[in-house]
Structures are given as structure tokens and as C-alpha cells.
Amino acid sequence: MDACGVCRACDRIARGMHVDVLSLEPDDRASIKIDVVRGVLARTAFRPFEGRRRVVVVRDADTLEVQAQNALLKSLEEPPPGTVFVSTTAVPGLLLPTVRSRCMRLRFGRLSERDIQAILTRDHGLSARDARTAAAMADGSAGQALALGDADLATLRETALLLLRQTASQASASARLTAAGLLTTTPSRKERSRDDIALMLRVVASMLRDVELLNAGGDPGTLANPALADEMGSLKRAFAGSRAPEAFSAVDRAIMALDRNAGAKAVGEWLAMQM
Ligand SMILES: [Zn+2]
């Protein structure tokens, strides 16, 4: 089920001109304020004008100010007849628990790496090579890919590689905890932000994928980190058998735990033990 994308209604929705599709978006200070929310809610008091339903789209709902979220609660619990609320966010953990509990959670489908590459090169001017690297790490999200494109990939890679080497060779618990420290604190002993940690984990995941690809005899031309082909090759033996896929899935779980607001230090230590 998808919109046709060509009829008059679709066209007006795409241009933001449809009277029954209301949109709440972050302002230039990246927040959605209570007044704006109240304005839109007032318009939901009437029945839809044209369609059978009215849709209120809250874009980047995590930017709703707390009062704005509270103003939405009643409508989320008991939407006005004919009105559907759709809130989108990449970080649901930032929404009030009272808001989350009133929403049904849907995960949007992931884009293919090819689609993400196309978006990055066509709309954001990345080189084909950078786009491929970012797309391979982005877990199907163009937004993640862009964040990776902006980040200092060289430093992220260096640290991620160090982390993999430490866990590859060291079996002792204390060595693994040291490795976990690489993830959560910078060399100058500053705590990394959750976003930075999640980004780093994506880089680690992309490396584990590369190692597994090499172990499975795949084409080295399709590595996500082609510049690190030698380093990836040197990790092959340590991550042979089921270790790479298992570590990959542990990284995935760690990213999800961070997304749900789990403590960064605890997540890092758990992961270092799993890998
Ligand atoms: Zn249509």
C-alpha cells in the first residue's frame, strides 16, 4: 500500500498544500513550541474538509518542547474523529514516556545501500567512494549516512579498529574493559556523547561485516572500508567461524540499547565482553 504519487491529492500533499494534511515541523531553533501545537490542534476540531481522514504529521517529534508534548497527550490518547497523528523520530527515547505509551510504534523500512548511495551523491555531493562507505554503515537510514558523512570518519575508524584489535587478541576481562573505555571516552579522557558512541558502533559493525565478507571469500571490491583492506584481513583469523556474525549482532543490540537510553558505560562494557 502506497500513495500513487501522481494524482491531484498526492501532488498537493507533496507540496504541503492539502488542507487535510497538517504538519508540525521544528522551527529554525530546532524545536516545536506549544503555541504551534495548539494552533494545529485547533484545526483538528473540525471534520476533515475533503478526504475521509485528516492526518497530522509531527516531523522530528523529539524536537517537541515538553509543554508541547503535554499539550498533545489528550489528542494522542483520544484523537478527534477522523484524525490520525503520525509522529516521526530517529530517537524515540527522547520523547516523554507518557507520549510514547500513547503511540503505536512502527519502524520504517530501511533503504537499500544503493538508494542511500544515490541520495548522497545526487543530493549531497559526496564522492562515489565516500557515499559507498557511509551507505554501508548507515543501517538503511539516509540520515545516519549523512551524519557519518559529516563525522570525522578517519578518527572514528582509527578508534573502532583499535577496539576490534583489543577484543580480538585479549581474552582477559580487564583488557576488555579497557577496550570498552575506548568506546565511551576520548583519548583526552572526555566522555563521548551517545550519538558519537552510536556512530562509532556503526563503524565497528561495518568492519565486522568486512571481516566476515573476507572470511566468506567475498569480493574485496565490495568492502565498506576499502582503504582498510589490509587491516580487515589481519582480523580475519581472530574473527573466524561464527565470531564475526555474533559480534556484529552484539553491536546491533548495543546500538538499540543506546537508542532506548541505556547507560553508555554499561552498554560499552557489556559489548566488550560479548565480542
Ligand atoms: Zn495519489
mmCIF file of N, CA, C and O in Angstrom, residues 110-156:
data_model
loop_
_atom_site.group_PDB
_atom_site.id
_atom_site.type_symbol
_atom_site.label_atom_id
_atom_site.label_comp_id
_atom_site.label_asym_id
_atom_site.label_seq_id
_atom_site.Cartn_x
_atom_site.Cartn_y
_atom_site.Cartn_z
ATOM 1 N N ARG A 110 13.941 0.008 5.844
ATOM 2 C CA ARG A 110 15.281 0.531 5.582
ATOM 3 C C ARG A 110 15.482 0.711 4.080
ATOM 4 O O ARG A 110 14.983 -0.075 3.293
ATOM 5 N N LEU A 111 16.231 1.724 3.736
ATOM 6 C CA LEU A 111 16.583 1.911 2.327
ATOM 7 C C LEU A 111 17.716 0.960 1.978
ATOM 8 O O LEU A 111 18.503 0.581 2.841
ATOM 9 N N SER A 112 17.795 0.610 0.713
ATOM 10 C CA SER A 112 18.922 -0.218 0.291
ATOM 11 C C SER A 112 20.175 0.653 0.239
ATOM 12 O O SER A 112 20.107 1.869 0.134
ATOM 13 N N GLU A 113 21.339 -0.013 0.317
ATOM 14 C CA GLU A 113 22.587 0.743 0.249
ATOM 15 C C GLU A 113 22.686 1.513 -1.067
ATOM 16 O O GLU A 113 23.169 2.640 -1.114
ATOM 17 N N ARG A 114 22.180 0.890 -2.108
ATOM 18 C CA ARG A 114 22.225 1.536 -3.420
ATOM 19 C C ARG A 114 21.419 2.851 -3.401
ATOM 20 O O ARG A 114 21.869 3.875 -3.902
ATOM 21 N N ASP A 115 20.219 2.796 -2.803
ATOM 22 C CA ASP A 115 19.388 4.003 -2.729
ATOM 23 C C ASP A 115 20.082 5.094 -1.922
ATOM 24 O O ASP A 115 20.051 6.270 -2.277
ATOM 25 N N ILE A 116 20.680 4.694 -0.805
ATOM 26 C CA ILE A 116 21.349 5.687 0.038
ATOM 27 C C ILE A 116 22.522 6.317 -0.705
ATOM 28 O O ILE A 116 22.705 7.531 -0.696
ATOM 29 N N GLN A 117 23.295 5.466 -1.381
ATOM 30 C CA GLN A 117 24.413 5.994 -2.180
ATOM 31 C C GLN A 117 23.924 7.036 -3.174
ATOM 32 O O GLN A 117 24.532 8.090 -3.333
ATOM 33 N N ALA A 118 22.806 6.700 -3.836
ATOM 34 C CA ALA A 118 22.275 7.625 -4.844
ATOM 35 C C ALA A 118 21.893 8.953 -4.194
ATOM 36 O O ALA A 118 22.185 10.025 -4.728
ATOM 37 N N ILE A 119 21.252 8.900 -3.023
ATOM 38 C CA ILE A 119 20.854 10.132 -2.335
ATOM 39 C C ILE A 119 22.083 10.958 -1.974
ATOM 40 O O ILE A 119 22.134 12.169 -2.163
ATOM 41 N N LEU A 120 23.110 10.286 -1.473
ATOM 42 C CA LEU A 120 24.305 11.000 -1.019
ATOM 43 C C LEU A 120 25.062 11.650 -2.166
ATOM 44 O O LEU A 120 25.541 12.781 -2.058
ATOM 45 N N THR A 121 25.154 10.941 -3.292
ATOM 46 C CA THR A 121 25.916 11.524 -4.403
ATOM 47 C C THR A 121 25.070 12.568 -5.137
ATOM 48 O O THR A 121 25.561 13.637 -5.473
ATOM 49 N N ARG A 122 23.788 12.278 -5.332
ATOM 50 C CA ARG A 122 22.944 13.165 -6.126
ATOM 51 C C ARG A 122 22.585 14.439 -5.344
ATOM 52 O O ARG A 122 22.726 15.537 -5.846
ATOM 53 N N ASP A 123 22.140 14.259 -4.079
ATOM 54 C CA ASP A 123 21.615 15.415 -3.353
ATOM 55 C C ASP A 123 22.628 16.075 -2.420
ATOM 56 O O ASP A 123 22.415 17.187 -1.964
ATOM 57 N N HIS A 124 23.699 15.378 -2.089
ATOM 58 C CA HIS A 124 24.597 15.944 -1.091
ATOM 59 C C HIS A 124 26.047 16.023 -1.543
ATOM 60 O O HIS A 124 26.931 16.332 -0.743
ATOM 61 N N GLY A 125 26.268 15.722 -2.820
ATOM 62 C CA GLY A 125 27.583 15.974 -3.397
ATOM 63 C C GLY A 125 28.724 15.122 -2.870
ATOM 64 O O GLY A 125 29.882 15.508 -3.003
ATOM 65 N N LEU A 126 28.420 13.958 -2.255
ATOM 66 C CA LEU A 126 29.522 13.108 -1.808
ATOM 67 C C LEU A 126 30.135 12.386 -3.008
ATOM 68 O O LEU A 126 29.450 12.114 -3.998
ATOM 69 N N SER A 127 31.410 12.072 -2.911
ATOM 70 C CA SER A 127 32.034 11.280 -3.962
ATOM 71 C C SER A 127 31.471 9.868 -3.889
ATOM 72 O O SER A 127 30.952 9.449 -2.849
ATOM 73 N N ALA A 128 31.587 9.144 -4.987
ATOM 74 C CA ALA A 128 31.032 7.781 -5.027
ATOM 75 C C ALA A 128 31.635 6.931 -3.919
ATOM 76 O O ALA A 128 30.954 6.144 -3.268
ATOM 77 N N ARG A 129 32.917 7.117 -3.677
ATOM 78 C CA ARG A 129 33.610 6.299 -2.696
ATOM 79 C C ARG A 129 33.136 6.609 -1.269
ATOM 80 O O ARG A 129 32.823 5.713 -0.492
ATOM 81 N N ASP A 130 33.056 7.901 -0.938
ATOM 82 C CA ASP A 130 32.571 8.281 0.391
ATOM 83 C C ASP A 130 31.128 7.837 0.580
ATOM 84 O O ASP A 130 30.729 7.398 1.663
ATOM 85 N N ALA A 131 30.344 7.969 -0.493
ATOM 86 C CA ALA A 131 28.932 7.589 -0.397
ATOM 87 C C ALA A 131 28.809 6.095 -0.134
ATOM 88 O O ALA A 131 27.979 5.665 0.664
ATOM 89 N N ARG A 132 29.658 5.304 -0.775
ATOM 90 C CA ARG A 132 29.583 3.866 -0.574
ATOM 91 C C ARG A 132 29.932 3.503 0.867
ATOM 92 O O ARG A 132 29.278 2.697 1.509
ATOM 93 N N THR A 133 30.991 4.144 1.376
ATOM 94 C CA THR A 133 31.390 3.866 2.752
ATOM 95 C C THR A 133 30.288 4.255 3.729
ATOM 96 O O THR A 133 29.904 3.470 4.598
ATOM 97 N N ALA A 134 29.751 5.467 3.571
ATOM 98 C CA ALA A 134 28.723 5.922 4.505
ATOM 99 C C ALA A 134 27.476 5.051 4.389
ATOM 100 O O ALA A 134 26.878 4.674 5.401
ATOM 101 N N ALA A 135 27.096 4.684 3.160
ATOM 102 C CA ALA A 135 25.889 3.881 2.966
ATOM 103 C C ALA A 135 26.031 2.512 3.613
ATOM 104 O O ALA A 135 25.085 1.992 4.207
ATOM 105 N N ALA A 136 27.234 1.955 3.545
ATOM 106 C CA ALA A 136 27.441 0.619 4.102
ATOM 107 C C ALA A 136 27.327 0.624 5.623
ATOM 108 O O ALA A 136 27.042 -0.393 6.240
ATOM 109 N N MET A 137 27.527 1.780 6.230
ATOM 110 C CA MET A 137 27.492 1.850 7.693
ATOM 111 C C MET A 137 26.168 2.367 8.219
ATOM 112 O O MET A 137 25.969 2.451 9.418
ATOM 113 N N ALA A 138 25.286 2.760 7.327
ATOM 114 C CA ALA A 138 24.160 3.581 7.770
ATOM 115 C C ALA A 138 22.928 2.790 8.173
ATOM 116 O O ALA A 138 21.949 3.375 8.614
ATOM 117 N N ASP A 139 22.980 1.458 8.041
ATOM 118 C CA ASP A 139 21.864 0.652 8.502
ATOM 119 C C ASP A 139 20.542 1.086 7.863
ATOM 120 O O ASP A 139 19.521 1.197 8.538
ATOM 121 N N GLY A 140 20.589 1.398 6.584
ATOM 122 C CA GLY A 140 19.351 1.698 5.868
ATOM 123 C C GLY A 140 18.764 3.065 6.097
ATOM 124 O O GLY A 140 17.653 3.352 5.680
ATOM 125 N N SER A 141 19.504 3.943 6.769
ATOM 126 C CA SER A 141 18.970 5.269 7.056
ATOM 127 C C SER A 141 19.803 6.352 6.379
ATOM 128 O O SER A 141 21.004 6.491 6.639
ATOM 129 N N ALA A 142 19.157 7.121 5.497
ATOM 130 C CA ALA A 142 19.887 8.185 4.806
ATOM 131 C C ALA A 142 20.384 9.224 5.809
ATOM 132 O O ALA A 142 21.464 9.796 5.648
ATOM 133 N N GLY A 143 19.597 9.470 6.860
ATOM 134 C CA GLY A 143 20.008 10.444 7.888
ATOM 135 C C GLY A 143 21.280 10.003 8.587
ATOM 136 O O GLY A 143 22.201 10.798 8.797
ATOM 137 N N GLN A 144 21.346 8.699 8.929
ATOM 138 C CA GLN A 144 22.560 8.174 9.561
ATOM 139 C C GLN A 144 23.738 8.317 8.612
ATOM 140 O O GLN A 144 24.841 8.650 9.023
ATOM 141 N N ALA A 145 23.494 8.034 7.344
ATOM 142 C CA ALA A 145 24.571 8.109 6.362
ATOM 143 C C ALA A 145 25.117 9.530 6.295
ATOM 144 O O ALA A 145 26.322 9.746 6.218
ATOM 145 N N LEU A 146 24.207 10.514 6.350
ATOM 146 C CA LEU A 146 24.646 11.902 6.302
ATOM 147 C C LEU A 146 25.451 12.258 7.542
ATOM 148 O O LEU A 146 26.471 12.942 7.460
ATOM 149 N N ALA A 147 24.988 11.791 8.698
ATOM 150 C CA ALA A 147 25.722 12.062 9.933
ATOM 151 C C ALA A 147 27.122 11.484 9.829
ATOM 152 O O ALA A 147 28.108 12.100 10.221
ATOM 153 N N LEU A 148 27.218 10.281 9.231
ATOM 154 C CA LEU A 148 28.526 9.666 9.060
ATOM 155 C C LEU A 148 29.377 10.467 8.091
ATOM 156 O O LEU A 148 30.579 10.597 8.259
ATOM 157 N N GLY A 149 28.722 11.010 7.057
ATOM 158 C CA GLY A 149 29.452 11.808 6.085
ATOM 159 C C GLY A 149 30.059 13.050 6.731
ATOM 160 O O GLY A 149 31.137 13.494 6.351
ATOM 161 N N ASP A 150 29.345 13.601 7.747
ATOM 162 C CA ASP A 150 29.828 14.802 8.422
ATOM 163 C C ASP A 150 30.887 14.500 9.479
ATOM 164 O O ASP A 150 31.704 15.338 9.805
ATOM 165 N N ALA A 151 30.814 13.280 10.013
ATOM 166 C CA ALA A 151 31.688 12.972 11.142
ATOM 167 C C ALA A 151 33.138 12.838 10.679
ATOM 168 O O ALA A 151 33.413 12.701 9.496
ATOM 169 N N ASP A 152 34.019 12.872 11.636
ATOM 170 C CA ASP A 152 35.427 12.688 11.338
ATOM 171 C C ASP A 152 35.675 11.182 11.208
ATOM 172 O O ASP A 152 36.044 10.513 12.160
ATOM 173 N N LEU A 153 35.434 10.681 10.004
ATOM 174 C CA LEU A 153 35.475 9.233 9.799
ATOM 175 C C LEU A 153 36.843 8.638 10.099
ATOM 176 O O LEU A 153 36.945 7.542 10.628
ATOM 177 N N ALA A 154 37.891 9.395 9.767
ATOM 178 C CA ALA A 154 39.229 8.860 9.964
ATOM 179 C C ALA A 154 39.464 8.532 11.441
ATOM 180 O O ALA A 154 39.950 7.449 11.785
ATOM 181 N N THR A 155 39.087 9.469 12.313
ATOM 182 C CA THR A 155 39.281 9.237 13.748
ATOM 183 C C THR A 155 38.382 8.117 14.255
ATOM 184 O O THR A 155 38.812 7.263 15.040
ATOM 185 N N LEU A 156 37.136 8.130 13.781
ATOM 186 C CA LEU A 156 36.211 7.070 14.196
ATOM 187 C C LEU A 156 36.761 5.699 13.810
ATOM 188 O O LEU A 156 36.742 4.755 14.585
#
